[in-house]
Coordinates of C-alpha atoms in Angstrom, one line a residue:
M611 CA -17.8 -3.6 -167.0
F612 CA -20.7 -1.2 -167.1
S613 CA -24.4 -1.8 -167.5
S614 CA -25.4 0.9 -169.6
H615 CA -22.8 -0.4 -172.2
D616 CA -24.9 1.9 -174.9
K617 CA -23.2 4.1 -173.7
A618 CA -20.2 3.4 -174.5
P619 CA -18.7 5.0 -170.7
L620 CA -15.2 2.9 -170.9
S621 CA -14.4 4.4 -174.3
K622 CA -15.5 7.8 -173.2
S623 CA -13.3 7.3 -170.3
L624 CA -10.3 6.1 -171.9
L625 CA -10.6 9.0 -174.4
L626 CA -10.8 11.5 -171.2
V627 CA -8.4 10.5 -168.7
P628 CA -5.2 9.6 -171.1
S629 CA -5.3 12.3 -172.9
A630 CA -5.6 14.4 -170.0
I631 CA -2.5 13.5 -168.5
S632 CA -1.0 13.1 -171.5
I633 CA -1.6 16.9 -172.2
L634 CA -0.2 17.9 -168.6
L635 CA 2.9 15.8 -168.7
T636 CA 3.5 17.5 -172.7
L637 CA 2.6 21.4 -171.2
L638 CA 2.9 22.0 -167.3
F639 CA 4.8 18.7 -165.6
Q640 CA 8.0 17.9 -167.8
H641 CA 9.8 16.4 -165.1
Y642 CA 7.3 14.2 -164.6
Q643 CA 7.4 12.2 -168.2
K644 CA 10.6 10.2 -167.0
F645 CA 8.1 8.1 -165.1
F646 CA 5.6 7.8 -167.7
A647 CA 8.5 6.2 -170.3
Y648 CA 8.6 2.5 -171.6
N649 CA 12.2 2.1 -170.7
L650 CA 12.1 -1.6 -171.6
Q651 CA 15.9 -1.6 -170.1
A652 CA 15.1 -0.4 -166.8
V653 CA 12.0 -3.1 -166.7
K654 CA 14.8 -5.8 -167.3
E655 CA 17.8 -4.9 -165.7
D656 CA 16.4 -2.9 -162.7
F657 CA 13.5 -4.9 -162.7
Q658 CA 10.8 -1.7 -162.5
I659 CA 8.1 -3.8 -163.4
W660 CA 5.8 -0.6 -162.8
R661 CA 7.2 1.2 -166.3
L662 CA 4.8 -1.9 -168.0
V663 CA 1.7 -0.1 -166.4
C664 CA 2.6 3.4 -166.4
G665 CA 4.8 3.4 -170.0
R666 CA 2.0 1.5 -171.7
T667 CA -0.7 3.6 -170.6
I668 CA -0.1 7.5 -171.0
C669 CA 1.3 8.2 -174.4
L670 CA 4.2 11.5 -174.0
D671 CA 4.0 12.1 -177.5
L672 CA 0.6 14.5 -179.0
K673 CA 0.5 13.1 -182.2
D674 CA 0.4 9.3 -180.9
T675 CA -2.3 11.1 -178.4
F676 CA -4.0 11.7 -181.2
C677 CA -4.3 9.1 -183.2
S678 CA -5.2 6.4 -180.3
T679 CA -7.9 9.1 -179.3
L680 CA -9.3 8.9 -182.6
L681 CA -9.2 5.0 -183.2
I682 CA -11.0 4.6 -179.6
Y683 CA -13.7 6.8 -180.5
N684 CA -14.3 5.0 -183.6
F685 CA -13.7 1.2 -181.3
R686 CA -16.6 2.5 -179.6
I687 CA -19.2 0.6 -181.2
F688 CA -17.5 -2.4 -179.6
E689 CA -18.5 -1.3 -176.4
R690 CA -22.4 -1.0 -177.6
R691 CA -22.3 -3.9 -179.3
Y692 CA -20.8 -7.0 -177.0
G693 CA -21.1 -4.5 -173.7
S694 CA -18.3 -2.9 -171.0
R695 CA -17.2 -5.7 -169.5
K696 CA -16.3 -7.6 -172.2
F697 CA -15.3 -5.0 -173.7
S698 CA -13.3 -4.2 -171.0
S699 CA -11.9 -7.7 -170.5
F700 CA -10.7 -7.4 -174.7
L701 CA -8.6 -4.6 -173.5
L702 CA -7.1 -6.2 -170.4
G703 CA -6.6 -9.4 -172.6
A704 CA -4.5 -7.6 -175.1
W705 CA -3.4 -5.2 -172.4
M706 CA -1.5 -8.5 -171.0
L707 CA -0.1 -10.0 -173.7
S708 CA 1.4 -7.1 -175.3
A709 CA 3.4 -6.8 -173.2
L710 CA 4.6 -10.1 -173.5
F711 CA 5.3 -10.1 -176.7
D712 CA 6.7 -6.5 -177.0
L713 CA 9.8 -8.3 -175.0
L714 CA 9.5 -11.5 -177.3
L715 CA 9.7 -9.1 -180.0
V716 CA 12.2 -6.7 -179.2
E717 CA 14.3 -9.7 -178.0
I718 CA 14.4 -11.6 -181.4
T719 CA 15.0 -8.1 -183.2
Q720 CA 18.6 -7.9 -181.2
Y721 CA 19.1 -11.4 -182.1
I722 CA 18.1 -11.5 -186.3
F723 CA 19.0 -7.4 -186.7
G724 CA 21.3 -7.3 -183.8
I725 CA 20.0 -4.3 -183.2
T726 CA 19.4 -2.8 -179.6
I727 CA 16.4 -1.7 -178.0
N728 CA 16.2 0.1 -174.8
S729 CA 12.9 1.7 -174.9
L730 CA 9.4 2.1 -176.8
P731 CA 6.8 4.4 -177.7
S732 CA 4.7 5.4 -174.6
G733 CA 0.7 4.6 -174.7
F734 CA -2.2 2.4 -174.7
L735 CA -1.2 1.4 -178.2
G736 CA -1.3 -2.9 -178.0
P737 CA -4.9 -2.7 -176.9
V738 CA -5.3 0.1 -179.6
F739 CA -3.9 -1.7 -182.1
A740 CA -5.7 -5.2 -180.8
L741 CA -8.4 -3.8 -182.2
F742 CA -8.3 -3.5 -185.6
V743 CA -8.9 -7.6 -185.4
P744 CA -12.3 -7.0 -184.4
F745 CA -13.4 -4.3 -186.2
Y746 CA -11.5 -6.4 -189.8
S747 CA -13.2 -9.5 -189.0
S748 CA -16.4 -8.4 -187.4
I749 CA -17.5 -4.8 -189.2
P750 CA -19.4 -5.0 -192.6
R751 CA -17.6 -3.0 -195.3
V752 CA -20.1 -0.7 -197.5
Q753 CA -18.9 1.1 -200.0
V754 CA -19.1 4.6 -199.6
T755 CA -17.6 6.5 -202.8
Q756 CA -15.2 5.7 -205.2
V757 CA -11.8 8.0 -206.3
L758 CA -10.9 7.5 -210.2
G759 CA -13.8 5.3 -210.6
H760 CA -11.3 2.8 -209.4
F761 CA -10.7 3.3 -205.8
S762 CA -13.3 2.6 -203.5
I763 CA -13.7 4.2 -200.6
T764 CA -15.4 2.7 -197.9
N765 CA -16.9 3.5 -194.0
K766 CA -13.8 1.7 -192.8
S767 CA -11.4 3.6 -194.6
L768 CA -10.5 6.3 -192.4
V769 CA -10.1 4.2 -189.6
Y770 CA -7.2 2.5 -191.5
I771 CA -5.9 5.6 -192.8
L772 CA -5.4 6.8 -188.5
G773 CA -4.4 3.3 -188.0
L774 CA -1.3 3.7 -190.7
Q775 CA -0.7 7.6 -189.2
L776 CA -0.2 6.3 -185.9
L777 CA 2.1 3.2 -187.5
T778 CA 4.6 6.1 -189.0
S779 CA 4.6 8.1 -186.3
G780 CA 7.3 6.2 -184.3
S781 CA 10.8 4.7 -185.4
Y782 CA 9.7 1.4 -183.3
I783 CA 5.8 1.7 -183.0
W784 CA 6.1 -1.0 -185.8
I785 CA 7.3 -3.5 -182.5
L786 CA 3.3 -2.0 -180.3
A787 CA 1.4 -3.0 -183.8
L788 CA 2.3 -6.2 -184.3
S789 CA 2.5 -7.4 -180.7
G790 CA -1.5 -5.9 -180.8
L791 CA -2.3 -7.8 -183.7
I792 CA 0.0 -10.7 -182.3
S793 CA -2.7 -10.5 -179.0
G794 CA -6.0 -9.3 -181.0
I795 CA -5.5 -12.6 -182.8
C796 CA -4.8 -14.7 -179.7
Y797 CA -7.1 -13.3 -177.4
N798 CA -10.1 -13.9 -180.4
S799 CA -9.1 -17.3 -180.8
S800 CA -12.0 -20.1 -180.0
I801 CA -9.2 -22.3 -179.6
L802 CA -6.4 -20.7 -177.8
K803 CA -9.4 -20.1 -175.0
V804 CA -7.7 -17.3 -173.9
H805 CA -10.5 -15.0 -173.0
R806 CA -11.9 -16.8 -170.5
I807 CA -8.7 -16.7 -168.7
L808 CA -8.1 -13.3 -169.0
C809 CA -11.0 -11.1 -168.3
V810 CA -12.7 -8.4 -165.8
P811 CA -14.5 -10.0 -163.1
R812 CA -18.1 -9.3 -161.8
W813 CA -17.5 -8.0 -158.7
V814 CA -14.9 -5.1 -160.4
A815 CA -17.7 -4.3 -162.7
K816 CA -19.7 -3.5 -160.4
I817 CA -17.6 -2.0 -158.6
F818 CA -16.7 0.8 -161.6
S819 CA -20.9 0.2 -162.7
W820 CA -21.4 2.3 -159.4
T821 CA -18.4 4.9 -159.4
L822 CA -17.4 5.6 -163.0
E823 CA -20.7 4.9 -165.0
P824 CA -22.4 8.0 -163.5
V825 CA -18.7 9.9 -164.7
F826 CA -18.5 9.3 -167.8
S827 CA -21.9 7.8 -169.4
S828 CA -24.0 9.9 -171.4
A829 CA -27.4 8.8 -172.9
E830 CA -26.8 7.6 -177.1
P831 CA -27.7 9.4 -180.3
T832 CA -31.1 9.5 -180.9
N833 CA -32.7 9.0 -183.8
E834 CA -33.4 13.4 -183.4
V835 CA -29.8 14.8 -184.0
R836 CA -29.9 17.9 -182.1
V837 CA -26.7 19.2 -184.1
G838 CA -25.6 22.1 -181.7
M839 CA -27.6 21.4 -179.1
G840 CA -24.3 19.9 -177.1
A841 CA -23.5 21.6 -174.1
T842 CA -19.8 21.8 -174.6
V843 CA -17.8 21.8 -178.2
D844 CA -17.0 17.9 -178.0
I845 CA -20.2 17.4 -177.1
Q846 CA -21.6 19.2 -180.4
R847 CA -18.5 17.9 -182.2
Q848 CA -19.5 14.3 -181.4
Q849 CA -23.2 14.7 -182.3
R850 CA -21.8 16.1 -185.8
M851 CA -20.1 12.8 -186.1
E852 CA -22.6 10.3 -185.3
L853 CA -25.0 12.6 -187.4
L854 CA -22.6 12.0 -190.4
D855 CA -22.1 8.2 -189.9
R856 CA -26.2 8.1 -189.9
Q857 CA -26.2 10.2 -193.2
I858 CA -23.4 7.8 -194.8
M859 CA -25.4 5.0 -193.7
M860 CA -29.2 6.3 -194.9
S861 CA -27.4 6.9 -198.2
Q862 CA -26.0 3.6 -198.6
V863 CA -29.7 2.1 -197.7
A864 CA -31.5 4.8 -200.4
Q865 CA -29.0 3.2 -202.9
M866 CA -29.4 0.3 -201.9
R867 CA -33.6 0.4 -202.8
R868 CA -33.1 2.6 -205.7
Q869 CA -31.1 -0.1 -207.2
R870 CA -34.2 -2.7 -206.1
Q871 CA -36.9 -0.6 -207.0
Q872 CA -34.8 -0.6 -211.0
Q873 CA -34.2 -4.3 -211.1
G874 CA -38.1 -5.7 -209.9
G875 CA -38.9 -4.5 -206.2
M876 CA -37.7 -7.6 -203.5
I877 CA -33.9 -8.3 -202.7
N878 CA -33.4 -11.5 -204.6
W879 CA -32.7 -13.9 -201.5
N880 CA -31.7 -16.9 -204.2
R881 CA -28.5 -14.4 -205.6
L882 CA -27.1 -13.5 -201.5
F883 CA -27.8 -17.4 -200.5
P884 CA -28.0 -19.5 -203.4
P885 CA -26.7 -22.9 -201.8
L886 CA -29.1 -22.1 -198.6
R887 CA -32.3 -21.6 -201.2
H888 CA -30.7 -24.2 -203.5
R889 CA -31.2 -26.8 -200.6
H890 CA -34.6 -26.2 -199.2
N891 CA -35.8 -26.0 -202.7
A892 CA -34.5 -29.5 -203.4
N893 CA -35.6 -31.0 -199.9
Y894 CA -39.2 -29.5 -201.2
Q895 CA -39.1 -30.9 -204.2
D896 CA -37.4 -34.3 -203.4
H897 CA -39.7 -35.0 -200.3
P898 CA -43.0 -32.8 -200.6
S899 CA -44.9 -34.7 -198.5
E900 CA -42.6 -34.4 -195.4
G901 CA -42.3 -32.1 -192.9
I902 CA -40.9 -29.0 -193.2
P903 CA -38.1 -27.9 -190.6
P904 CA -39.3 -25.2 -188.6
P905 CA -37.9 -21.7 -189.4
T906 CA -35.2 -20.2 -187.1
E907 CA -36.2 -17.7 -184.0
V908 CA -35.2 -14.9 -184.9
S909 CA -34.8 -11.8 -182.1
E910 CA -37.5 -9.7 -182.1
E911 CA -34.2 -6.9 -180.6
Q912 CA -32.5 -7.6 -183.9
V913 CA -35.0 -7.0 -186.3
A914 CA -36.2 -4.0 -184.9
R915 CA -32.5 -2.6 -185.2
L916 CA -32.4 -3.6 -189.1
M917 CA -35.4 -1.7 -189.2
E918 CA -34.3 1.5 -187.6
M919 CA -32.0 1.4 -190.4
G920 CA -35.0 1.1 -193.4
F921 CA -35.2 -1.7 -194.2
S922 CA -38.2 -3.5 -194.5
R923 CA -39.4 -6.2 -191.4
G924 CA -39.8 -8.6 -194.2
D925 CA -36.6 -8.3 -196.0
A926 CA -34.8 -7.8 -191.9
L927 CA -36.6 -11.8 -191.2
E928 CA -35.3 -13.2 -194.2
A929 CA -32.0 -12.2 -193.7
L930 CA -32.2 -13.0 -190.0
R931 CA -33.2 -16.2 -190.8
A932 CA -31.3 -16.8 -193.8
S933 CA -27.5 -15.6 -191.8
N934 CA -28.5 -17.9 -188.8
N935 CA -29.8 -14.6 -186.4
D936 CA -26.1 -13.2 -187.6
L937 CA -26.6 -9.7 -187.6
N938 CA -23.8 -8.5 -188.6
V939 CA -24.0 -11.0 -191.8
A940 CA -27.9 -9.7 -192.6
T941 CA -27.0 -6.2 -192.1
N942 CA -23.9 -6.8 -194.7
F943 CA -25.9 -8.7 -197.5
L944 CA -28.6 -6.0 -197.1
L945 CA -26.5 -3.1 -197.6
Q946 CA -25.0 -4.4 -200.5
H947 CA -27.7 -5.9 -202.5

């Protein structure tokens, strides 16, 4: 939606605006909470369609507000990776699809179990649960430590714990979670092509870029993190969390380097990509006189990102070529080997 997607302005707006409204409704304007209740009975019987908008945007439970805010903070990586317009299109599509699946799951529950559900927990919960789909499929899993020698703690464990906490915070919130996950799967499906239909138009993206980006954007943390130099407590907390994430990542890189030095120095690419390397060597031996296909062109921007994480240029180039320029796959292999 915005041009400077590295600054994640949409994620920051979703962090600040709904949370502020939720706190105000809880502390000062309790008599207005009825307008933000996710009342399905009023939607179906009185055709109060506006409740699908109000009831599915603002949380009325501060516990849900806290958990969903932390999850959005962690999911801001998708806005930085794919751009604000694509990220907002995913949220819009997941929000619309989850509204439909909410109604379907309520009817199915009533038909099978005979349970009548008149209302569901309020808030921007459907898209939040939908973001677990790309989080599971596209974010590399990196082991941080082990508990009792058997249970692995990864860089994704905290996010899953927050999701579980949100899932258990209400009696019927499992319906929102299930509809959100189904929506995320449908939107990411290459067969259904939902992302081509439910997307944010470019002219809308430009309007929000001109109006909201100056308000909610801020510079992405640099390598020289100045902890404690933020103007507010929230900025300082964000800087510390970014520093912690970077320290975890660099500790994994250092551990990987030590293992490589003990094993002989260079990464064993035959172990990482045995089918590809075996095929390449076999073709070379069988047809030594034939021309070898040119190597895959590698984006210098992706090479620079891997080098910023501490990898050598040679390893970065080799990993990107072997993974067909897939930055996630290359990063995952470099960290785990």
